[in-house]
Tab-separated table of C-alpha atoms and ligand atoms in Angstrom:
chain	number	residue	atom	x	y	z
A	200	MET	CA	-16.199	128.135	-14.288
A	201	ILE	CA	-13.701	126.024	-15.924
A	202	SER	CA	-13.308	128.333	-18.923
A	203	SER	CA	-13.022	131.250	-16.688
A	204	ARG	CA	-10.296	129.346	-14.943
A	205	LEU	CA	-8.621	128.436	-18.048
A	206	ILE	CA	-8.663	131.728	-19.416
A	207	SER	CA	-7.152	133.537	-15.890
A	208	ALA	CA	-4.427	130.560	-16.027
A	209	LEU	CA	-3.669	131.571	-19.485
A	210	LEU	CA	-3.510	135.079	-18.781
A	211	ILE	CA	-0.951	134.637	-15.956
A	212	VAL	CA	1.216	132.354	-18.420
A	213	CYS	CA	1.122	135.258	-20.907
A	214	LEU	CA	1.708	137.819	-18.631
A	215	ARG	CA	4.779	135.633	-16.867
A	216	SER	CA	6.372	134.847	-20.487
A	217	THR	CA	6.184	138.814	-21.140
A	218	GLU	CA	7.804	140.058	-18.197
A	219	ALA	CA	10.621	137.286	-18.454
A	220	VAL	CA	11.172	138.599	-21.980
A	221	GLY	CA	14.505	140.824	-21.775
A	222	GLN	CA	15.850	139.437	-18.778
A	223	ARG	CA	18.934	137.161	-19.037
A	224	ASN	CA	21.636	135.649	-16.938
A	225	VAL	CA	25.306	136.111	-18.031
A	226	THR	CA	28.006	134.166	-16.620
A	227	ILE	CA	31.357	135.336	-15.899
A	228	ASP	CA	33.423	132.496	-15.742
A	229	ASP	CA	37.429	132.792	-13.583
A	230	GLU	CA	39.145	132.110	-16.401
A	231	PHE	CA	36.966	132.883	-19.742
A	232	GLY	CA	35.441	136.005	-18.481
A	233	ASP	CA	32.010	137.046	-19.309
A	234	GLU	CA	30.334	135.924	-22.119
A	235	ILE	CA	29.071	138.670	-23.273
A	236	THR	CA	31.909	141.264	-22.944
A	237	GLN	CA	34.873	138.645	-22.416
A	238	VAL	CA	36.898	140.507	-19.559
A	239	VAL	CA	37.986	138.493	-17.124
A	240	PRO	CA	37.984	138.899	-13.464
A	241	SER	CA	41.231	140.388	-11.871
A	242	PHE	CA	43.021	138.477	-9.222
A	243	MET	CA	45.413	140.166	-7.163
A	244	PRO	CA	47.567	140.247	-6.243
A	245	LEU	CA	49.619	139.045	-9.247
A	246	GLY	CA	51.190	135.504	-8.928
A	247	GLY	CA	48.958	135.424	-5.649
A	248	TRP	CA	46.579	132.736	-7.704
A	249	THR	CA	47.120	129.870	-9.616
A	250	LEU	CA	44.725	128.572	-12.319
A	251	ARG	CA	43.246	124.969	-11.380
A	252	GLY	CA	45.534	124.915	-8.616
A	253	GLY	CA	48.354	124.761	-10.917
A	254	ALA	CA	51.116	122.604	-9.636
A	255	LYS	CA	51.837	123.985	-6.110
A	256	GLY	CA	47.860	123.902	-5.436
A	257	PHE	CA	46.736	121.145	-2.897
A	258	ALA	CA	43.311	121.275	-3.939
A	259	LYS	CA	42.106	118.776	-6.335
A	260	PRO	CA	38.570	119.005	-6.961
A	261	ASP	CA	37.036	116.955	-10.221
A	262	PRO	CA	37.210	119.969	-12.901
A	263	SER	CA	34.112	117.953	-14.705
A	264	LEU	CA	31.909	119.048	-11.885
A	265	THR	CA	33.401	123.236	-12.150
A	266	TYR	CA	32.234	125.906	-14.641
A	267	ASN	CA	33.910	125.141	-17.752
A	268	ARG	CA	36.508	122.938	-15.920
A	269	THR	CA	38.283	126.032	-14.409
A	270	TRP	CA	38.854	127.708	-11.105
A	271	HIS	CA	40.865	130.029	-9.283
A	272	ASP	CA	43.186	128.774	-6.235
A	273	ALA	CA	44.388	130.836	-3.661
A	274	THR	CA	45.392	130.903	-0.197
A	275	GLN	CA	45.421	133.864	2.563
A	276	HIS	CA	47.623	133.857	5.504
A	277	ALA	CA	47.377	136.463	8.213
A	278	GLY	CA	49.581	139.059	7.209
A	279	GLU	CA	49.683	138.783	3.780
A	280	ILE	CA	48.348	141.085	1.095
A	281	PRO	CA	44.683	140.743	0.649
A	282	LYS	CA	44.000	138.152	-1.655
A	283	THR	CA	40.887	139.393	-3.625
A	284	VAL	CA	38.454	139.108	-6.758
A	285	ASN	CA	37.587	141.825	-8.752
A	286	PHE	CA	34.921	142.168	-11.828
A	287	ASN	CA	32.448	144.382	-12.978
A	288	PHE	CA	28.507	143.613	-14.190
A	289	THR	CA	25.443	145.571	-15.330
A	290	GLY	CA	22.044	144.403	-13.673
A	291	PRO	CA	20.176	144.208	-10.965
A	292	SER	CA	21.333	140.874	-9.653
A	293	LEU	CA	24.311	138.602	-8.931
A	294	TYR	CA	25.110	134.968	-7.660
A	295	VAL	CA	28.955	133.848	-7.102
A	296	TYR	CA	29.698	130.372	-6.994
A	297	CYS	CA	32.807	128.939	-5.345
A	298	ILE	CA	34.199	125.272	-4.736
A	299	ILE	CA	33.969	124.811	-1.058
A	300	ALA	CA	36.658	122.402	0.345
A	301	ASN	CA	36.163	120.078	3.336
A	302	THR	CA	38.888	117.456	4.348
A	303	PRO	CA	40.053	115.935	0.987
A	304	PRO	CA	42.148	112.663	1.242
A	305	GLY	CA	45.990	112.923	1.505
A	306	ARG	CA	48.289	115.477	2.777
A	307	SER	CA	45.972	118.294	5.055
A	308	PHE	CA	46.085	121.786	4.325
A	309	ASP	CA	44.088	124.833	5.497
A	310	THR	CA	40.534	124.626	3.827
A	311	SER	CA	38.426	127.595	5.546
A	312	ALA	CA	36.422	129.822	4.096
A	313	HIS	CA	35.927	133.488	5.208
A	314	TYR	CA	35.146	136.093	2.501
A	315	ASN	CA	34.279	139.300	2.781
A	316	PHE	CA	32.289	141.096	-0.124
A	317	PHE	CA	32.180	144.596	-1.479
A	318	LEU	CA	29.443	146.062	-3.830
A	319	ASP	CA	30.408	149.735	-5.322
A	320	GLY	CA	33.143	149.844	-2.728
A	321	LYS	CA	30.607	149.308	0.311
A	322	PHE	CA	30.900	146.078	2.843
A	323	VAL	CA	27.656	144.278	1.839
A	324	GLY	CA	28.500	140.571	3.515
A	325	THR	CA	30.716	137.446	4.856
A	326	TYR	CA	30.630	134.079	4.122
A	327	ILE	CA	31.756	131.517	6.651
A	328	HIS	CA	32.751	127.971	6.174
A	329	ASP	CA	34.437	125.394	8.766
A	330	PRO	CA	35.527	122.790	6.832
A	331	GLN	CA	33.213	119.437	7.749
A	332	ALA	CA	35.373	115.797	8.271
A	333	ILE	CA	34.172	114.575	5.070
A	334	PRO	CA	36.409	114.086	1.880
A	335	ASP	CA	33.935	115.810	-0.169
A	336	TYR	CA	34.012	119.114	-2.368
A	337	PHE	CA	30.983	121.565	-2.570
A	338	TYR	CA	30.451	122.687	-6.184
A	339	ASP	CA	28.407	125.353	-7.015
A	340	SER	CA	27.941	126.733	-3.582
A	341	LEU	CA	26.434	130.083	-3.520
A	342	VAL	CA	28.603	132.618	-1.551
A	343	TYR	CA	27.103	135.863	-2.259
A	344	VAL	CA	23.636	136.730	-3.753
A	345	ASN	CA	21.836	139.994	-4.173
A	346	THR	CA	18.622	140.270	-5.971
A	347	THR	CA	17.774	143.851	-5.015
A	348	MET	CA	20.594	146.472	-6.369
A	349	GLU	CA	19.794	148.748	-9.117
A	350	ASN	CA	20.032	148.217	-12.816
A	351	GLU	CA	23.095	149.875	-13.340
A	352	HIS	CA	26.885	149.194	-13.920
A	353	HIS	CA	28.461	147.780	-10.985
A	354	SER	CA	31.540	146.713	-9.077
A	355	PHE	CA	32.119	143.801	-6.888
A	356	SER	CA	35.360	142.740	-4.666
A	357	ILE	CA	35.974	139.579	-2.873
A	358	ILE	CA	38.470	139.722	-0.376
A	359	LEU	CA	39.977	137.032	1.346
A	360	ASP	CA	40.010	137.474	5.461
A	361	ALA	CA	42.682	135.593	7.125
A	362	ARG	CA	42.526	137.350	10.727
A	363	GLU	CA	41.231	134.023	12.407
A	364	LYS	CA	42.929	131.160	10.258
A	365	PRO	CA	44.363	130.626	6.821
A	366	VAL	CA	41.621	130.944	4.327
A	367	LEU	CA	41.243	128.791	0.951
A	368	MET	CA	39.448	130.153	-2.155
A	369	LEU	CA	38.536	128.391	-5.173
A	370	PHE	CA	36.327	131.078	-7.093
A	371	ASP	CA	34.942	128.862	-10.291
A	372	TYR	CA	32.245	131.745	-11.648
A	373	ALA	CA	29.143	134.417	-11.250
A	374	VAL	CA	26.161	135.114	-12.589
A	375	TYR	CA	24.808	138.411	-13.173
A	376	THR	CA	21.095	139.019	-14.705
A	377	THR	CA	20.912	141.646	-17.209
A	378	ILE	CA	17.692	143.606	-18.304
A	379	GLU	CA	17.729	144.416	-22.021
A	380	GLN	CA	16.085	147.453	-22.605
A	381	ARG	CA	13.260	147.873	-24.596
A	382	SER	CA	14.310	149.312	-28.357
A	383	PRO	CA	13.100	152.848	-28.219
A	384	THR	CA	9.866	153.289	-30.495
A	385	PRO	CA	10.046	155.574	-33.404
A	386	SER	CA	9.222	158.799	-31.788
A	387	LEU	CA	6.090	160.902	-32.865
A	388	SER	CA	5.959	162.772	-29.430
A	389	PRO	CA	5.231	166.774	-29.255
A	390	THR	CA	8.714	167.473	-28.106
A	391	ASP	CA	9.952	166.318	-31.286
A	392	SER	CA	9.359	170.025	-32.848
A	393	SER	CA	12.146	169.474	-36.075
A	394	GLU	CA	9.376	168.255	-38.366
A	395	ALA	CA	6.402	168.632	-35.917
A	396	SER	CA	4.532	170.889	-38.344
A	397	ASP	CA	5.101	168.412	-41.237
A	398	ARG	CA	2.616	166.052	-39.564
A	399	PRO	CA	-0.935	165.155	-40.036
A	400	ILE	CA	-2.875	165.196	-36.726
A	401	ILE	CA	-3.038	162.158	-35.013
A	402	PRO	CA	-5.996	161.166	-33.424
A	403	SER	CA	-5.003	160.694	-29.781
A	404	ASN	CA	-5.943	157.007	-29.243
A	405	ALA	CA	-3.987	156.495	-32.643
A	406	GLY	CA	-0.450	156.880	-30.757
A	407	VAL	CA	-1.605	154.446	-27.858
A	408	VAL	CA	-2.449	151.977	-30.505
A	409	ARG	CA	1.045	152.482	-32.306
A	410	SER	CA	3.155	152.159	-29.487
A	411	ASN	CA	1.745	148.931	-28.334
A	412	THR	CA	1.939	147.477	-31.491
A	413	LEU	CA	4.252	144.988	-30.612
A	414	GLY	CA	2.329	143.930	-27.529
A	415	VAL	CA	-0.611	143.405	-29.349
A	416	VAL	CA	1.011	141.208	-31.489
A	417	ALA	CA	2.935	139.256	-28.667
A	418	LEU	CA	-0.385	139.505	-26.688
A	419	GLY	CA	-3.323	139.800	-28.750
A	420	PHE	CA	-3.012	136.907	-31.138
A	421	PRO	CA	-2.160	134.382	-28.928
A	422	MET	CA	-5.181	135.419	-26.328
A	423	ILE	CA	-7.425	135.324	-29.639
A	424	ALA	CA	-6.378	132.258	-30.417
A	425	MET	CA	-7.032	130.959	-27.110
A	426	LEU	CA	-10.309	132.118	-26.475
A	427	LEU	CA	-11.448	130.816	-29.584
A	428	PRO	CA	-11.880	127.420	-28.509
A	429	VAL	CA	-13.752	128.521	-25.171
A	430	VAL	CA	-16.122	130.634	-27.092
A	431	TYR	CA	-16.568	127.644	-29.238
A	432	LEU	CA	-17.374	125.294	-26.051
B	641	LIG	C1	19.317	133.567	-12.830
B	641	LIG	O1	19.555	132.584	-11.794
B	641	LIG	C2	18.896	132.451	-10.631
B	641	LIG	C3	19.685	131.599	-10.298
B	641	LIG	O2	19.781	130.369	-10.446
B	641	LIG	C4	17.368	132.188	-10.966
B	641	LIG	O3	16.713	132.317	-9.622
B	641	LIG	C5	17.136	133.158	-12.003
B	641	LIG	O4	15.519	132.672	-12.162
B	641	LIG	C6	17.562	133.311	-13.332
B	641	LIG	N1	17.060	134.481	-14.098
B	641	LIG	C7	17.280	134.167	-15.485
B	641	LIG	C8	16.377	135.263	-16.002
B	641	LIG	O5	16.932	133.203	-16.076
B	642	LIG	C1	31.807	127.398	-20.810
B	642	LIG	O1	30.560	126.506	-20.445
B	642	LIG	C2	29.422	127.334	-21.048
B	642	LIG	C3	28.153	126.154	-20.597
B	642	LIG	O2	28.496	125.620	-20.900
B	642	LIG	C4	29.771	126.599	-22.345
B	642	LIG	O3	28.243	127.390	-23.638
B	642	LIG	C5	30.734	127.970	-23.473
B	642	LIG	O4	30.864	127.262	-24.434
B	642	LIG	C6	31.785	127.133	-21.966
B	642	LIG	N1	33.106	128.325	-22.697
B	642	LIG	C7	34.312	128.242	-22.965
B	642	LIG	C8	34.976	128.597	-23.032
B	642	LIG	O5	34.690	126.014	-22.531
B	643	LIG	C1	35.668	147.915	-13.538
B	643	LIG	O1	35.147	149.189	-13.920
B	643	LIG	C2	36.042	150.492	-13.847
B	643	LIG	C3	35.881	151.719	-14.545
B	643	LIG	O2	34.225	151.707	-14.341
B	643	LIG	C4	37.760	149.748	-14.253
B	643	LIG	O3	38.692	150.807	-13.720
B	643	LIG	C5	38.081	148.873	-14.026
B	643	LIG	O4	39.345	148.565	-14.423
B	643	LIG	C6	37.064	147.495	-13.887
B	643	LIG	N1	37.220	146.254	-12.936
B	643	LIG	C7	37.599	145.283	-14.128
B	643	LIG	C8	38.002	143.969	-12.652
B	643	LIG	O5	37.195	145.037	-14.731
B	644	LIG	C1	22.442	144.401	-2.051
B	644	LIG	O1	22.545	145.734	-2.679
B	644	LIG	C2	22.401	146.399	-2.128
B	644	LIG	C3	22.769	148.340	-3.108
B	644	LIG	O2	22.280	148.360	-4.085
B	644	LIG	C4	22.740	147.034	-0.665
B	644	LIG	O3	22.030	147.961	0.112
B	644	LIG	C5	22.556	145.514	-0.140
B	644	LIG	O4	22.892	145.519	1.395
B	644	LIG	C6	22.758	144.230	-0.816
B	644	LIG	N1	22.190	142.985	0.075
B	644	LIG	C7	22.978	142.078	-0.008
B	644	LIG	C8	22.306	141.121	0.821
B	644	LIG	O5	23.963	142.009	0.239
C-alpha cells in the first residue's frame, strides 16, 4: 500500500519536473532591459520620464528594494501627451511590477495610480490605486498579470490615465515566461523523401523508441532506480 503510494508520488514528481523543463521566467528591467535580448523598454514621450526619479522626482523609494536598484518615474497631468511604456516579449505569461507610492513624508505630491494596459494593441485592463495615509511605498506591486496568452510574440503598452486626477508611475520591471521549443529530432519521416530510398526499412515501433530516447533516459532511469528499493521491500 505504502509502496504504491510512493510510486505514484514519485511519478507525480517526475511528471512535474519534466513539465517544467523548458519554461523560464525572463525579467525586463526598466533600465537594463530584457535579460536575454538586452532590449530596453521604450518610455515615451522622450524627456517625459526620469531614471530613478533623477533630481526632480519627489518619489524616493528605497533603491535596495527595487529590481536592479532602478525604476522610471513619470507624472501624468490631464491634457498632456500621454506617457507610455512599451515593450515586446515572446511567451504565454506576463507579470508587470511597479512601485506604488502612498503619502511619503515631506513635500506632498500626486501619487495616485491609474494605468491602462494594451496587449497587441487591444485594451486588456486597468490598475487603480488611491494613496493611503501611510508613508510606505509598496514594492514589487503586481499591476498586470496575464497567464493565458498564446506562446507568441506580443507587444505590451502601459498608458498613464490622468483624466480624473494626476497620476504617478514608478515602473520597476516586468517578467515573462518563455517556453523553449524541443530541439527537433533528426528527421527520418517518410516526407523526408530525398534519401528515403537508400534507407533500410525500420520496424514501425523502432521509430517510437528512437524519438523517445531522451524521454526514456530522463524518465525511465530514475523510475527504474526508484522502483528497485520498492521491489526489494
Ligand atoms: C514565473 O513567475 C511567476 C510569478 O512569480 C510564477 O508564478 C511562475 O511559477 C514562474 N514560472 C517559472 C517557470 O519559473
Ligand atoms: C539585475 O538583477 C539580477 C537579479 O538580481 C542580476 O542577476 C543581474 O545581474 C542584475 N543586472 C544588473 C545589470 O545589475
Ligand atoms: C516591438 O516590435 C516591433 C516589431 O515587431 C518593433 O517595431 C517595435 O519597435 C518593438 N517595440 C519595442 C518597444 O521594442
Ligand atoms: C490575456 O490575453 C488575452 C489575449 O491573448 C486576452 O484576450 C485576455 O483578455 C487577457 N487577459 C487579461 C487578464 O488581461
